[in-house]
Short mmCIF file of C-alpha atoms in Angstrom, two decimals:
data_model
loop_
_atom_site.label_atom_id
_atom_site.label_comp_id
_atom_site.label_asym_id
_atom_site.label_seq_id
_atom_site.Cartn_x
_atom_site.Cartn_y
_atom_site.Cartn_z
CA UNK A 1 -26.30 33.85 33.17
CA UNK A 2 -24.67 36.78 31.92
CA UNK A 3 -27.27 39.69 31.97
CA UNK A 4 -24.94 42.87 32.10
CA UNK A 5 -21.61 44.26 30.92
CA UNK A 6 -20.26 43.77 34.30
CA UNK A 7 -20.45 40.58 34.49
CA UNK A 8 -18.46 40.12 31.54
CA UNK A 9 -16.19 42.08 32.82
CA UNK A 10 -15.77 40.41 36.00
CA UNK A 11 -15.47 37.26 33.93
CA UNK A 12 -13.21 38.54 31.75
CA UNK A 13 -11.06 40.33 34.82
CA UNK A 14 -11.35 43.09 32.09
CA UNK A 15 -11.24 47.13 32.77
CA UNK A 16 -14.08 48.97 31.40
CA UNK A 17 -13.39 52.02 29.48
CA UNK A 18 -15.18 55.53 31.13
CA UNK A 19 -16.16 58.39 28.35
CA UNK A 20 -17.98 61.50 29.41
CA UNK A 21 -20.14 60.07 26.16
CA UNK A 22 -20.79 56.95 26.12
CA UNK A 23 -21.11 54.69 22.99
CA UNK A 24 -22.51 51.19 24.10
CA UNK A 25 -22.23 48.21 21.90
CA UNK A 26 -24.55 44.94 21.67
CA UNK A 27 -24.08 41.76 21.49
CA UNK A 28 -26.32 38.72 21.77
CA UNK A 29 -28.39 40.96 23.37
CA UNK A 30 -25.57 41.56 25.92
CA UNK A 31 -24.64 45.71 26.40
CA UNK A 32 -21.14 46.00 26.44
CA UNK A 33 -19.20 49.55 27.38
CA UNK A 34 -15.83 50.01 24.88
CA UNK A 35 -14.26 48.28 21.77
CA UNK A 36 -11.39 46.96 24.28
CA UNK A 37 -14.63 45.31 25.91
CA UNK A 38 -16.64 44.54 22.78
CA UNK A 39 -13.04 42.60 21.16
CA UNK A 40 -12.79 40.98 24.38
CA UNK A 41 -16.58 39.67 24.45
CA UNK A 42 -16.08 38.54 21.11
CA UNK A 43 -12.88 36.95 21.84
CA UNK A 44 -14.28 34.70 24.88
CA UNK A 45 -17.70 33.82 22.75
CA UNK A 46 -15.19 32.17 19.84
CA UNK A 47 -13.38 30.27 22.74
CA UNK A 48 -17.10 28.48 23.52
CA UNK A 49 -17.93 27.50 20.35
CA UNK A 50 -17.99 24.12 19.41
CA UNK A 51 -14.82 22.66 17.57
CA UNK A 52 -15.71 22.36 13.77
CA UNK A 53 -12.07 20.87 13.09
CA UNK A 54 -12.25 18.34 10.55
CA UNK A 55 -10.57 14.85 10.37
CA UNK A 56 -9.05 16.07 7.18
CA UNK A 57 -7.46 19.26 9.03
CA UNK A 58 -6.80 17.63 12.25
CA UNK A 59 -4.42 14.92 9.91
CA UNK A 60 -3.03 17.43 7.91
CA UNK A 61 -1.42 19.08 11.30
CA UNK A 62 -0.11 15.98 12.27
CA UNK A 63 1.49 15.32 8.34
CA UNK A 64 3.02 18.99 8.73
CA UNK A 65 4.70 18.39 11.97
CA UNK A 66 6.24 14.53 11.13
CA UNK A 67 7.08 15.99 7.89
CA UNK A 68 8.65 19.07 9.39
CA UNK A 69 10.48 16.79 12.08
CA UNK A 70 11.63 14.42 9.05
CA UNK A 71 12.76 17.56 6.93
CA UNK A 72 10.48 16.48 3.96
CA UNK A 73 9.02 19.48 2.25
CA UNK A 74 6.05 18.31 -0.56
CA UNK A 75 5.50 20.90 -3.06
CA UNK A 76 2.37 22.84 -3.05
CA UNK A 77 0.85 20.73 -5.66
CA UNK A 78 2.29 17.65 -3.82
CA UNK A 79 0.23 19.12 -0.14
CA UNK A 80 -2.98 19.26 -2.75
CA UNK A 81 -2.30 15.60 -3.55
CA UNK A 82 -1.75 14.62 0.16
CA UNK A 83 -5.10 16.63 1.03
CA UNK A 84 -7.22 14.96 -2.00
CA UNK A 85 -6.66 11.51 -0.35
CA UNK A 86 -6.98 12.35 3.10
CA UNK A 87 -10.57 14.58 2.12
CA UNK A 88 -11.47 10.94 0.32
CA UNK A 89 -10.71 9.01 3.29
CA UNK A 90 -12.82 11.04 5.29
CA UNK A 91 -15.62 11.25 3.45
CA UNK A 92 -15.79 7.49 3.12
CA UNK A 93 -15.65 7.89 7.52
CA UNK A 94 -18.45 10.32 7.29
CA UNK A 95 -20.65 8.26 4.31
CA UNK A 96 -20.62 10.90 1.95
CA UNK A 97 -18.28 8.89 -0.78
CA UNK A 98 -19.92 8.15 -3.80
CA UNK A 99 -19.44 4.64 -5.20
CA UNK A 100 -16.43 4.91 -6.83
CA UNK A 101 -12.97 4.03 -6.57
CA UNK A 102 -10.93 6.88 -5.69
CA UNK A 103 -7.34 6.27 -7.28
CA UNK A 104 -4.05 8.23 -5.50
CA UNK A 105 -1.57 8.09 -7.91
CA UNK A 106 1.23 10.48 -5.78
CA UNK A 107 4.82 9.35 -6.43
CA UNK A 108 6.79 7.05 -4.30
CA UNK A 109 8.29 9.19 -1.16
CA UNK A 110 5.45 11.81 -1.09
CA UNK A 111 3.53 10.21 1.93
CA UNK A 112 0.28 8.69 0.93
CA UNK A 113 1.46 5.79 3.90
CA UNK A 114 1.71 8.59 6.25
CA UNK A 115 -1.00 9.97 5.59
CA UNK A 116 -2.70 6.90 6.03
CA UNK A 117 -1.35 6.25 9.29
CA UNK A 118 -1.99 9.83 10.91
CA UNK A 119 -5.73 10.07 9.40
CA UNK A 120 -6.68 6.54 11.02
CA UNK A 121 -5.02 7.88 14.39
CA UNK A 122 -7.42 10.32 13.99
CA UNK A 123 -10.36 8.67 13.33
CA UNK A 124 -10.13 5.88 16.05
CA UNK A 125 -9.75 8.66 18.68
CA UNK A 126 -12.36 11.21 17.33
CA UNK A 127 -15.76 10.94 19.48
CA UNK A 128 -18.10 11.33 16.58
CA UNK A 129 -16.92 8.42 14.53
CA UNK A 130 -16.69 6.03 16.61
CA UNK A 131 -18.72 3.43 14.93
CA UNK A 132 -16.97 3.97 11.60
CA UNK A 133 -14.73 1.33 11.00
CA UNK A 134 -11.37 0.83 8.80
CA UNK A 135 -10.75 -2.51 6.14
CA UNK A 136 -6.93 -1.89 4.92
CA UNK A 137 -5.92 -3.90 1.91
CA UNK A 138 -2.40 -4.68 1.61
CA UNK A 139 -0.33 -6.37 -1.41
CA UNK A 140 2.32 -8.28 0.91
CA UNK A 141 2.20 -10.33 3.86
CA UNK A 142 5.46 -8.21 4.87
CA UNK A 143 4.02 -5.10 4.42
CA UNK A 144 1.24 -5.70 7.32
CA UNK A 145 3.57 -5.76 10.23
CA UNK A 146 5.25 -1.94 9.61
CA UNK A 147 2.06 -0.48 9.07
CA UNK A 148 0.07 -1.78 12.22
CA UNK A 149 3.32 -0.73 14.52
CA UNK A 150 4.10 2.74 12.52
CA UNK A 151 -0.35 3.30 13.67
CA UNK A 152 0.61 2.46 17.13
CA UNK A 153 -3.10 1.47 17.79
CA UNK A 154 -4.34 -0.27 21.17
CA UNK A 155 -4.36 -4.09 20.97
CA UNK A 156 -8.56 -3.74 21.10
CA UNK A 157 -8.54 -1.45 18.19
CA UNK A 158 -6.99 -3.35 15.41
CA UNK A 159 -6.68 -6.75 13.75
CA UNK A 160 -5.01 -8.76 11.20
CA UNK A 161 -7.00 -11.84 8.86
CA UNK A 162 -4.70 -13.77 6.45
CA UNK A 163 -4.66 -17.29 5.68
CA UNK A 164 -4.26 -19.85 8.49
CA UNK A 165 -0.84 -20.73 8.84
CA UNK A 166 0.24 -24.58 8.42
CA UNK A 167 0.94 -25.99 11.51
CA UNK A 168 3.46 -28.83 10.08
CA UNK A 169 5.49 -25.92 8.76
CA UNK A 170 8.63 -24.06 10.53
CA UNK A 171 9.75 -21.32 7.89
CA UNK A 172 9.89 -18.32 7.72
CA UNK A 173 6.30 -17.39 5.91
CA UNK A 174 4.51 -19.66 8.50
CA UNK A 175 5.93 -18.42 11.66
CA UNK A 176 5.17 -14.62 10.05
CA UNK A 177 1.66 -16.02 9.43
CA UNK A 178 1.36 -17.07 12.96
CA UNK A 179 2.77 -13.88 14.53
CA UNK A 180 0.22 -11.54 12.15
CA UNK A 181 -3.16 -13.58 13.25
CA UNK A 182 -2.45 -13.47 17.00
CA UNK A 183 -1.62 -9.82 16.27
CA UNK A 184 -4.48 -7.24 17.82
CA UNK A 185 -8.59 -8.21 18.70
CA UNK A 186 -8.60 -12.34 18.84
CA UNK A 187 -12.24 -11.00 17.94
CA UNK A 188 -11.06 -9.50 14.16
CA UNK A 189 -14.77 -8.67 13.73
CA UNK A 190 -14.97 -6.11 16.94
CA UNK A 191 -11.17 -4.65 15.89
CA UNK A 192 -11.88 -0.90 14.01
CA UNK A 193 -9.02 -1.50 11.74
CA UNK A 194 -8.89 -4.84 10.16
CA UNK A 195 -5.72 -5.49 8.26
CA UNK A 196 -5.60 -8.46 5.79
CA UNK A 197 -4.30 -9.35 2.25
CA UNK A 198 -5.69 -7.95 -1.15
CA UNK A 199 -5.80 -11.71 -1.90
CA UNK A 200 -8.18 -12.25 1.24
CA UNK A 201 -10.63 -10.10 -0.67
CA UNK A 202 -10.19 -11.20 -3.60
CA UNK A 203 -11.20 -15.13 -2.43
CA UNK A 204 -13.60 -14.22 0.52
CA UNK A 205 -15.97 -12.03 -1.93
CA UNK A 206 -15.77 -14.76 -4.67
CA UNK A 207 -16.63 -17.34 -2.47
CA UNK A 208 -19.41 -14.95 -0.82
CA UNK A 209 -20.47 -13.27 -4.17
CA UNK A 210 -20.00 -9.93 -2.74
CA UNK A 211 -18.09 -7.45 0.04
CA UNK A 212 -21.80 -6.84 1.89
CA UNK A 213 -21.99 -10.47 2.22
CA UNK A 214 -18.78 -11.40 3.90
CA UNK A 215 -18.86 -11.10 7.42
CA UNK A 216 -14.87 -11.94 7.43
CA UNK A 217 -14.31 -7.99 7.22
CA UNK A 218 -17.52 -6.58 9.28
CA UNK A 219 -17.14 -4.30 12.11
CA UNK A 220 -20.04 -5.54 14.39
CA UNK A 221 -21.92 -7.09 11.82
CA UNK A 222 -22.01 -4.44 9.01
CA UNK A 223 -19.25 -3.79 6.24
CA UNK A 224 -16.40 -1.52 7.54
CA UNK A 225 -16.90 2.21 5.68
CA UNK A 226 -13.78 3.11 4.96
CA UNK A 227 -11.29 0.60 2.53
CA UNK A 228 -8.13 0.88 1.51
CA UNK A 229 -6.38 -0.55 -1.49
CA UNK A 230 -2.60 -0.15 -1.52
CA UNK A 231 -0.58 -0.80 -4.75
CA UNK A 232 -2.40 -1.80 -7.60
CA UNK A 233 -6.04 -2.66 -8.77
CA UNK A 234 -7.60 -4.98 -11.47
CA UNK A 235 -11.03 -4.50 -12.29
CA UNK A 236 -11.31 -7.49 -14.33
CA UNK A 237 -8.53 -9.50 -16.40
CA UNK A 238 -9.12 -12.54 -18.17
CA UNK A 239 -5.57 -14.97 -17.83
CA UNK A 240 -5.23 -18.43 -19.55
CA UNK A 241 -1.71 -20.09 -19.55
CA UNK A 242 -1.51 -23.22 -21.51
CA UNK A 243 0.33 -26.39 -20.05
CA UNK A 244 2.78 -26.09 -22.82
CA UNK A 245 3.86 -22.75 -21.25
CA UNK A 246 4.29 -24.10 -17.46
CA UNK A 247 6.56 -26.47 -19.15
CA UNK A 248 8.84 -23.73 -20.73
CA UNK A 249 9.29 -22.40 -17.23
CA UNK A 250 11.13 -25.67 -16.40
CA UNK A 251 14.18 -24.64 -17.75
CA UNK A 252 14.29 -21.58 -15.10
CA UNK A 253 14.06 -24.08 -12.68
CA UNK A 254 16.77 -26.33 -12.67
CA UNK A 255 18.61 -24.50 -9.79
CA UNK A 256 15.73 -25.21 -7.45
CA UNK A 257 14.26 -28.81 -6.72
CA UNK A 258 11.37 -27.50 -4.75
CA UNK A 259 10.39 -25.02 -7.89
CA UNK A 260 11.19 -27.74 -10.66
CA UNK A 261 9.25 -30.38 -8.92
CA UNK A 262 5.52 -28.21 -8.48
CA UNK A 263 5.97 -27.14 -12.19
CA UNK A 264 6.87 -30.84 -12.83
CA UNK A 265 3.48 -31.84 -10.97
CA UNK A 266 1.05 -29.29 -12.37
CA UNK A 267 1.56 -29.81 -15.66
CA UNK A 268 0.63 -33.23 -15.55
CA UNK A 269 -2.41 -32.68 -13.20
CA UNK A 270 -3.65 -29.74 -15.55
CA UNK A 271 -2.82 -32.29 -18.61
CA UNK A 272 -4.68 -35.28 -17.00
CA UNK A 273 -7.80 -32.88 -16.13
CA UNK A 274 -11.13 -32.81 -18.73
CA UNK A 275 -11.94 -29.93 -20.71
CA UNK A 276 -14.36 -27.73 -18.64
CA UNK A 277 -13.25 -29.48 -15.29
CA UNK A 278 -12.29 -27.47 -12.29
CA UNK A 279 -9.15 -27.49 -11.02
CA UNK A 280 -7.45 -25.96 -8.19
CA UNK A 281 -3.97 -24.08 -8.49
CA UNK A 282 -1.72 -25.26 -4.74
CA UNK A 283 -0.16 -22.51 -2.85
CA UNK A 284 2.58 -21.70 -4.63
CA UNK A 285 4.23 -20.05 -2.34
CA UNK A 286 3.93 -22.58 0.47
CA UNK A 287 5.38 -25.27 -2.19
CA UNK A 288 8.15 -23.70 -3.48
CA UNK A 289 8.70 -20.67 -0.84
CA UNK A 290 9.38 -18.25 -3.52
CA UNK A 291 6.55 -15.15 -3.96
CA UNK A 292 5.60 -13.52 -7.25
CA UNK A 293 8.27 -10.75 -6.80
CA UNK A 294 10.53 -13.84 -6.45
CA UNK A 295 9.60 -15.54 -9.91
CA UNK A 296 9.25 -12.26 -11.87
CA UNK A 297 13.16 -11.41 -11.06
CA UNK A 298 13.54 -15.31 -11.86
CA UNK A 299 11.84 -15.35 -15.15
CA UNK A 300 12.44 -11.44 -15.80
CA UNK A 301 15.02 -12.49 -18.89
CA UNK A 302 12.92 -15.19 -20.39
CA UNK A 303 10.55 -14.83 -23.68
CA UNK A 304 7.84 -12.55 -22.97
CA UNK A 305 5.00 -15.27 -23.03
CA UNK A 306 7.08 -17.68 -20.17
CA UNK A 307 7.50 -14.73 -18.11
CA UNK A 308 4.28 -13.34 -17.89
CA UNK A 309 2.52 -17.31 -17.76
CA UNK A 310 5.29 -17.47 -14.80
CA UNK A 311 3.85 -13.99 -12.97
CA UNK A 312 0.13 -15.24 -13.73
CA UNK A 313 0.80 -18.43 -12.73
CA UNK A 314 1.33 -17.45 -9.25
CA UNK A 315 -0.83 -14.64 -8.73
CA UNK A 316 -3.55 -17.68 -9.77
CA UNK A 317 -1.88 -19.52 -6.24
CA UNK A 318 -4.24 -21.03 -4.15
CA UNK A 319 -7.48 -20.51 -7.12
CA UNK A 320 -10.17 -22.31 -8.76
CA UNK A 321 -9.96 -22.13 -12.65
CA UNK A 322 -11.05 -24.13 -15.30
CA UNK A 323 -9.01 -26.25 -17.64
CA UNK A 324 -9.97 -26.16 -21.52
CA UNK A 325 -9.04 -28.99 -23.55
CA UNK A 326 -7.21 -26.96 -26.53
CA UNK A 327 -5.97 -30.00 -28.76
CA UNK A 328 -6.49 -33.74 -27.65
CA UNK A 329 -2.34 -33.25 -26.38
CA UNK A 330 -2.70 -29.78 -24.71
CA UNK A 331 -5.01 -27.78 -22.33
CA UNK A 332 -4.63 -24.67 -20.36
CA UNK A 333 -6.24 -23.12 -17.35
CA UNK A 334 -8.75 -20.44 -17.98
CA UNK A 335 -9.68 -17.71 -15.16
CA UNK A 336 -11.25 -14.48 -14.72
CA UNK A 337 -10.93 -12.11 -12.11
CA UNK A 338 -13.12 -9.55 -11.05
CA UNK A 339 -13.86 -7.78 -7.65
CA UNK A 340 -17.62 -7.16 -6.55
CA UNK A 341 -19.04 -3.99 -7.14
CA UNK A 342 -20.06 -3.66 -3.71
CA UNK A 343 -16.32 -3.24 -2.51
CA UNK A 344 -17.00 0.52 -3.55
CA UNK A 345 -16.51 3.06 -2.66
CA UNK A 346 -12.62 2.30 -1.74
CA UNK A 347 -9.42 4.64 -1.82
CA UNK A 348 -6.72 2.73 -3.90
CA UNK A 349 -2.93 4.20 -3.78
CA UNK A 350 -0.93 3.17 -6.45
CA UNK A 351 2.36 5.35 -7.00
CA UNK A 352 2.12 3.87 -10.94
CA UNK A 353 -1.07 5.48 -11.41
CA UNK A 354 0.21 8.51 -13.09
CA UNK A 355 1.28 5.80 -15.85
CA UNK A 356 -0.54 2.75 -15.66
CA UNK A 357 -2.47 2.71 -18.82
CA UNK A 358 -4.93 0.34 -17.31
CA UNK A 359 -6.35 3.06 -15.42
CA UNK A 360 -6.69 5.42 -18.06
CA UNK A 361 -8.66 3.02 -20.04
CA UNK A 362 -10.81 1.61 -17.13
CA UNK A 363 -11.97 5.69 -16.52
CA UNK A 364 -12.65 6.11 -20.28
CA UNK A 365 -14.54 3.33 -20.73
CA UNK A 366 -16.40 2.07 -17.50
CA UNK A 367 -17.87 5.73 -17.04
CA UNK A 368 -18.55 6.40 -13.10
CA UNK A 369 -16.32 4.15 -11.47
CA UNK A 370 -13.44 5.64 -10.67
CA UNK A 371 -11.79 8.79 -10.30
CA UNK A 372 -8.26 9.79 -10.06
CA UNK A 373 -7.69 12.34 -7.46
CA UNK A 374 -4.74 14.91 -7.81
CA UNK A 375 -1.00 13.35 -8.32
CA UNK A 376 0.97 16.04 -7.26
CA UNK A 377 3.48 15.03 -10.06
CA UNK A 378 7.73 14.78 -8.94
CA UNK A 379 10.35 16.63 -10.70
CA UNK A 380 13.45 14.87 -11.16
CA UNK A 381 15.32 17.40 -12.90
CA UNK A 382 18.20 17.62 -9.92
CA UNK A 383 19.11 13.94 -10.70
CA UNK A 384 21.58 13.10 -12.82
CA UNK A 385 21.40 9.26 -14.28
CA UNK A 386 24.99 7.51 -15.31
CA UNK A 387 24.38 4.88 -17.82
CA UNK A 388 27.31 2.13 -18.15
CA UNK A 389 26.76 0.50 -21.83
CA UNK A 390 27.50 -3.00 -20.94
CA UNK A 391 25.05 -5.90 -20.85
CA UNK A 392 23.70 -6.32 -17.18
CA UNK A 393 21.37 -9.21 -17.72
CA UNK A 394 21.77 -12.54 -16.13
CA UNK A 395 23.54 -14.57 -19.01
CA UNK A 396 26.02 -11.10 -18.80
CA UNK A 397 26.58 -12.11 -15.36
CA UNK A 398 27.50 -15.82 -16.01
CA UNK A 399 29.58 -14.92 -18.81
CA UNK A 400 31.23 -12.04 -17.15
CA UNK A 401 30.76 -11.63 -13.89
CA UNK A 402 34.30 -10.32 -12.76
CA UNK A 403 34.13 -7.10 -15.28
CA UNK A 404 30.86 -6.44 -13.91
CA UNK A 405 31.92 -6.72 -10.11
CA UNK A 406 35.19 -4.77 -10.57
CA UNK A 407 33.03 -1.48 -12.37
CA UNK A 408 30.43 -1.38 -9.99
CA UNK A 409 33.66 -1.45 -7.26
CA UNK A 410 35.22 1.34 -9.29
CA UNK A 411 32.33 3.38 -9.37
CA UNK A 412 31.87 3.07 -5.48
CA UNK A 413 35.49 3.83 -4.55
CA UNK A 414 35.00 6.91 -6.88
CA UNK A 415 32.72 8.58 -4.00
CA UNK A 416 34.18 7.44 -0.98
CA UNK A 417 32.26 9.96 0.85
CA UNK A 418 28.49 8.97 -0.42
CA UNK A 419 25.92 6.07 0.49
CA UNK A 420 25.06 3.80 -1.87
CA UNK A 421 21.56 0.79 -2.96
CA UNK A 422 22.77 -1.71 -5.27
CA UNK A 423 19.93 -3.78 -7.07
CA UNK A 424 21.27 -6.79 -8.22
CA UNK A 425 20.03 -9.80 -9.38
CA UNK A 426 19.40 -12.67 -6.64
CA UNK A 427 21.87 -15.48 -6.55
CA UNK A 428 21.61 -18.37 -8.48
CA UNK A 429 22.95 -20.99 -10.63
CA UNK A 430 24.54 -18.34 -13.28
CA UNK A 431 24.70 -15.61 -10.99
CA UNK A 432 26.96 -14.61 -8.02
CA UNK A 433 25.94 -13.72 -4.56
CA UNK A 434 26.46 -10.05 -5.90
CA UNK A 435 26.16 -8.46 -2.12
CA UNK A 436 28.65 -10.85 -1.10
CA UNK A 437 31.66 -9.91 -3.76
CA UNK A 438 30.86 -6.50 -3.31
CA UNK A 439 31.36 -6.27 0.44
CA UNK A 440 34.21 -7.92 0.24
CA UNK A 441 36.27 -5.66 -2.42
CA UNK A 442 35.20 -2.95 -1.15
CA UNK A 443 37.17 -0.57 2.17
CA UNK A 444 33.82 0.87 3.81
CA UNK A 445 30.63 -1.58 2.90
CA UNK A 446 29.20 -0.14 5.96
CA UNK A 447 27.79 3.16 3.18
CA UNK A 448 26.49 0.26 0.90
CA UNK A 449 22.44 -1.17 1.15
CA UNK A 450 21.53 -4.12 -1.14
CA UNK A 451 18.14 -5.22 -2.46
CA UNK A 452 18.04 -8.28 -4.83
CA UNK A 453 15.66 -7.39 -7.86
CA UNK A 454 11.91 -8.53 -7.19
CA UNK A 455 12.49 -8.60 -3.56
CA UNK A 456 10.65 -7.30 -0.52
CA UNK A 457 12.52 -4.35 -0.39
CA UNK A 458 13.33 -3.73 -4.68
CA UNK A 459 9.78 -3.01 -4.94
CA UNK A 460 9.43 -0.87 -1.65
CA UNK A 461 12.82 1.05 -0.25
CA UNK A 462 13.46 4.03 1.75
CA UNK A 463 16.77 3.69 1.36
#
């Protein structure tokens, strides 16, 4: 109990002041002698006050200091971006969030993964929130792995759910499906960050009718608070693809038996189906092995209606729909997609955001349902783009693959000094292995990266 000045100053190991007139000072009901004194008092009451740090400002120190040891400087508009997501995140942690979906549209490179990654550091070690749990959404199976080591989490804290992996099966999907289940908690539903597949959500909470209701992604029986959606969200979008149209895709797949023979098989199951009957699309991706980046950059030069039935077609893998008899010789599948409105509130990051006109439309007309935070916006006015006017598409490259190879040589050699990404075109039937010819005309391919068009890394480099 501090009763007098002197004991503060004992405490303190502070000098008090003498005056032949003394001006005395009170605080707290505390006399104190001098203003050296009264600073000092003042000084040592701050130091007992209860932190009132935030989660917000606690993650925004951390983003400073990686980005500072990374030498990536955001703009000031670019921080206020970074802090509008992080602010969102917390007050889903804190359940002050309203409903709504909370859209991030910063640019690619600006760190809305870091970000992320330092808040939910934060939030599994801060005392006060430790019932609030974390449900991260993710658009790739090979986008789990990088996140859940860049959190560095305990084993107990986190866990991954995605579809059982088939144990007849030896690639290289299956054994990554294997090595993400054992990953973490065995007990997902006592893990505070539960990682997992946007189309986990998508079929748990249609099977369940909504989020509240599947105990798949509880956190001790109740829905985890804070959700994640990274990449890009649908409210609703009605997709029919007639069996006509699976047929045209055949002709895109005569380099691969696996691909040729599924579309071979569906469109006779679909056509043998009656109208109104349900039918169930395979896993596409376990049948052929190729993923929906893989068939876009396979179909990507094909007549607008095969290439987008191709891209639907596979983000339908592993779905109910219904088949509608159109003419006695043709049907189609018919399916609509919607997420429940209990998944709000949720944080989605999409770095298209900015232009995605679904967005824009979805805020105009659905009133109250989602917001779009501050982008940040990303000047590219120091980059200077060099535009070769010469077909590049794939018939280009089986007609004249050589011309291509030796400019895109040319150009390297030109900047012997400088890295380089090539995105090229995976190889097939009418096109090279472009990575291969490259390396091997070239004097230093050590500078060079490569990233076939639709892959993993096309759609996500750091490079």
């Amino acid at each position: 109990m501090l009763n007098t000045f002197g004991d503060i100053a004992a405490l303190l190991g502070v000098e008090p002041e003498t005056h032949e007139r003394r001006v005395v000072y009170r605080a707290d009901g505390v006399e104190i002698g001098g203003v050296k004194e009264y600073l000092a008092y003042l000084a040592w009451r701050e130091s007992r006050k209860p932190s009132s740090t935030t989660l917000t400002e606690l993650t925004m120190d951390d983003l400073r200091e990686t980005f500072k040891r990374h030498g990536h400087q955001p703009s000031t508009a670019q921080w206020v971006g970074l802090k509008d997501l992080v602010s969102s995140l917390e007050a889903m942690a804190n359940g002050k969030a309203e409903k709504l979906y909370y859209l991030s549209p910063l640019d690619p490179g600006i760190g809305k993964s870091q970000s992320i990654i330092h808040f939910i550091r934060r939030l599994v070690s801060s005392g006060a929130h430790k019932d609030v749990s974390v449900l991260i959404c993710l658009g790739r199976l090979a986008e789990i792995k990088p996140m859940m080591e860049q959190m560095e989490l305990g084993e107990a804290d986190f866990a991954v759910l995605v579809q059982e992996a088939d144990s007849e099966k030896s690639d290289e999907r299956t054994a990554l499906l294997r090595e993400l289940n054992k990953a973490g908690n065995a007990d997902k539903r006592r893990a505070r960050v539960l990682f997992t597949t946007q189309q986990m959500v998508q079929s748990r909470t249609r099977r369940h009718g909504s989020f509240e209701a599947t105990d798949d992604f509880h956190y001790h029986g109740r829905p985890r608070q804070v959700r994640i959606w990274d990449e890009a969200i649908l409210r609703a979008r009605e997709m029919k693809i007639s069996a006509a149209l699976i047929g045209g895709m055949l002709l895109g797949a005569e380099d691969n038996e696996s691909l040729y023979n599924t579309l071979i098989k569906l469109q006779a199951d679909i056509e043998a189906k009656d109208d109104g009957a349900e039918f169930w699309i395979p896993d596409l991706l376990a049948e052929t092995g190729l993923d929906t980046n893989s068939i876009f950059a396979r179909y990507s030069d094909e007549k607008e209606a095969i290439k987008d039935a191709a891209t639907d077609l596979w983000e339908l893998s592993g779905t109910p729909v219904i088949v509608e008899k159109i003419r006695a010789a043709n049907a189609a599948i018919h399916y609509k997609k919607h997420l429940p409105d209990d998944l709000k509130p949720m944080v989605v990051c999409d770095a298209s955001g900015r232009v995605r006109k679904t967005y824009q439309h979805w805020e105009k007309d659905v009133a109250g349902e989602i917001v779009t935070l501050s982008h940040g916006g990303k000047s590219y006015k120091n980059l200077t783009v060099n535009i070769w006017r010469r077909r590049g598409g794939k018939t280009a490259w089986g007609e004249d693959a050589e011309t291509l190879l030796e400019g895109i040589v040319r150009t390297i050699e030109k900047k012997p000094d400088e890295r380089f990404l090539i995105i090229h075109y995976k190889a097939s039937k009418r096109v090279p292995d472009v990575e291969k010819e490259i390396r091997r005309r070239v004097k230093d391919s050590t500078r060079l990266r490569f990233a076939y068009w639709g892959g993993e890394d096309a759609k996500a480099t750091n490079q």
